[in-house]
Amino acid sequence: MMLQVVQPPLAMVAMLATLWLLSLSLPTSWAQMLVSCAYKSLCQQAVISGNDVVLQCDHLKARWYFSSILGEDLLLLSSVPNIKKLPGGSLQLTNPQPSQAGLYHCEDNDNALVVEYEIDFQDVTTLHITHKGLGQEPLQNETLSLGGKELIFTHWEPWQDCNSCGEPGERKRLGYCYIEEPLETPMPCWLYLQEEKVQYRRMWPEMQLGKLTNNMWLTCPLASR
Ligand SMILES: *[C@@H]1O[C@H](CO)[C@@H](O)[C@H](O)[C@H]1NC(C)=O
């Protein structure tokens, strides 16, 4: 009998590629993220949806209120299935969704503000992935036509440690969609646009993959090869 070389069907190759990309964006790689902010302050933060976050509020009798970016009144947060108040007062969100973007307000038992967060959960399913090594370019800056000179751009995090990338010899960084008005502090896209129902094609979080250069290898003791 003759041996036959079986080519994997194309669909299978595509599926494996997708699985590989998913494994890069799963929570395991950047675990649970702690978001903190100074006492009595408001902090804004963009994060990728689907990745667990803890919003810090160090008050044993903390009460948490929430208002979505659509601008409803603040409502006491209780019995939301994926939101849990931790014993120390902080709030844990498991697998948060883009619809949960909004204002998270923590107060003490005298109704005094402890800390507030405006969180933009940018949709992991629209993550725009480019690979430097394949010559793929990240998204370009664009201007919006809201009447002013708003710029929409990707605010990049630093490159992650080479040994946390899963794939030897590779590193990655995440970027969030931000909008900037001249002379203003840039804001995460959905926090900026809020109830404006406009959707811009450019409003995606990004991930960029890159090869390590030889110099970087010297600082990567755990890398094999
Ligand atoms: C895009 O805009 C940001 C924010 O103003 C800026 O930091 C960055 O350099 C710009 N990138 C390009 C390629 O112009």
mmCIF file of C-alpha atoms and ligand atoms in Angstrom, residues 141 151 153 180, ligand 1:
data_model
loop_
_atom_site.group_PDB
_atom_site.id
_atom_site.type_symbol
_atom_site.label_atom_id
_atom_site.label_comp_id
_atom_site.label_asym_id
_atom_site.label_seq_id
_atom_site.Cartn_x
_atom_site.Cartn_y
_atom_site.Cartn_z
ATOM 1 C CA ASN A 141 -4.113 58.532 12.875
ATOM 2 C CA LEU A 151 -7.658 63.291 16.317
ATOM 3 C CA PHE A 153 -5.233 57.540 17.344
ATOM 4 C CA GLU A 180 -7.534 64.012 21.398
HETATM 5 C C1 LIG B 1 -0.718 60.041 16.159
HETATM 6 O O1 LIG B 1 -1.205 60.904 17.165
HETATM 7 C C2 LIG B 1 -0.593 60.772 18.434
HETATM 8 C C3 LIG B 1 -1.318 61.672 19.418
HETATM 9 O O2 LIG B 1 -1.290 63.002 19.053
HETATM 10 C C4 LIG B 1 0.894 61.086 18.331
HETATM 11 O O3 LIG B 1 1.518 60.894 19.577
HETATM 12 C C5 LIG B 1 1.524 60.180 17.284
HETATM 13 O O4 LIG B 1 2.868 60.540 17.110
HETATM 14 C C6 LIG B 1 0.784 60.285 15.948
HETATM 15 N N1 LIG B 1 1.332 59.307 15.033
HETATM 16 C C7 LIG B 1 1.634 59.618 13.774
HETATM 17 C C8 LIG B 1 2.160 58.508 12.938
HETATM 18 O O5 LIG B 1 1.481 60.730 13.323
#
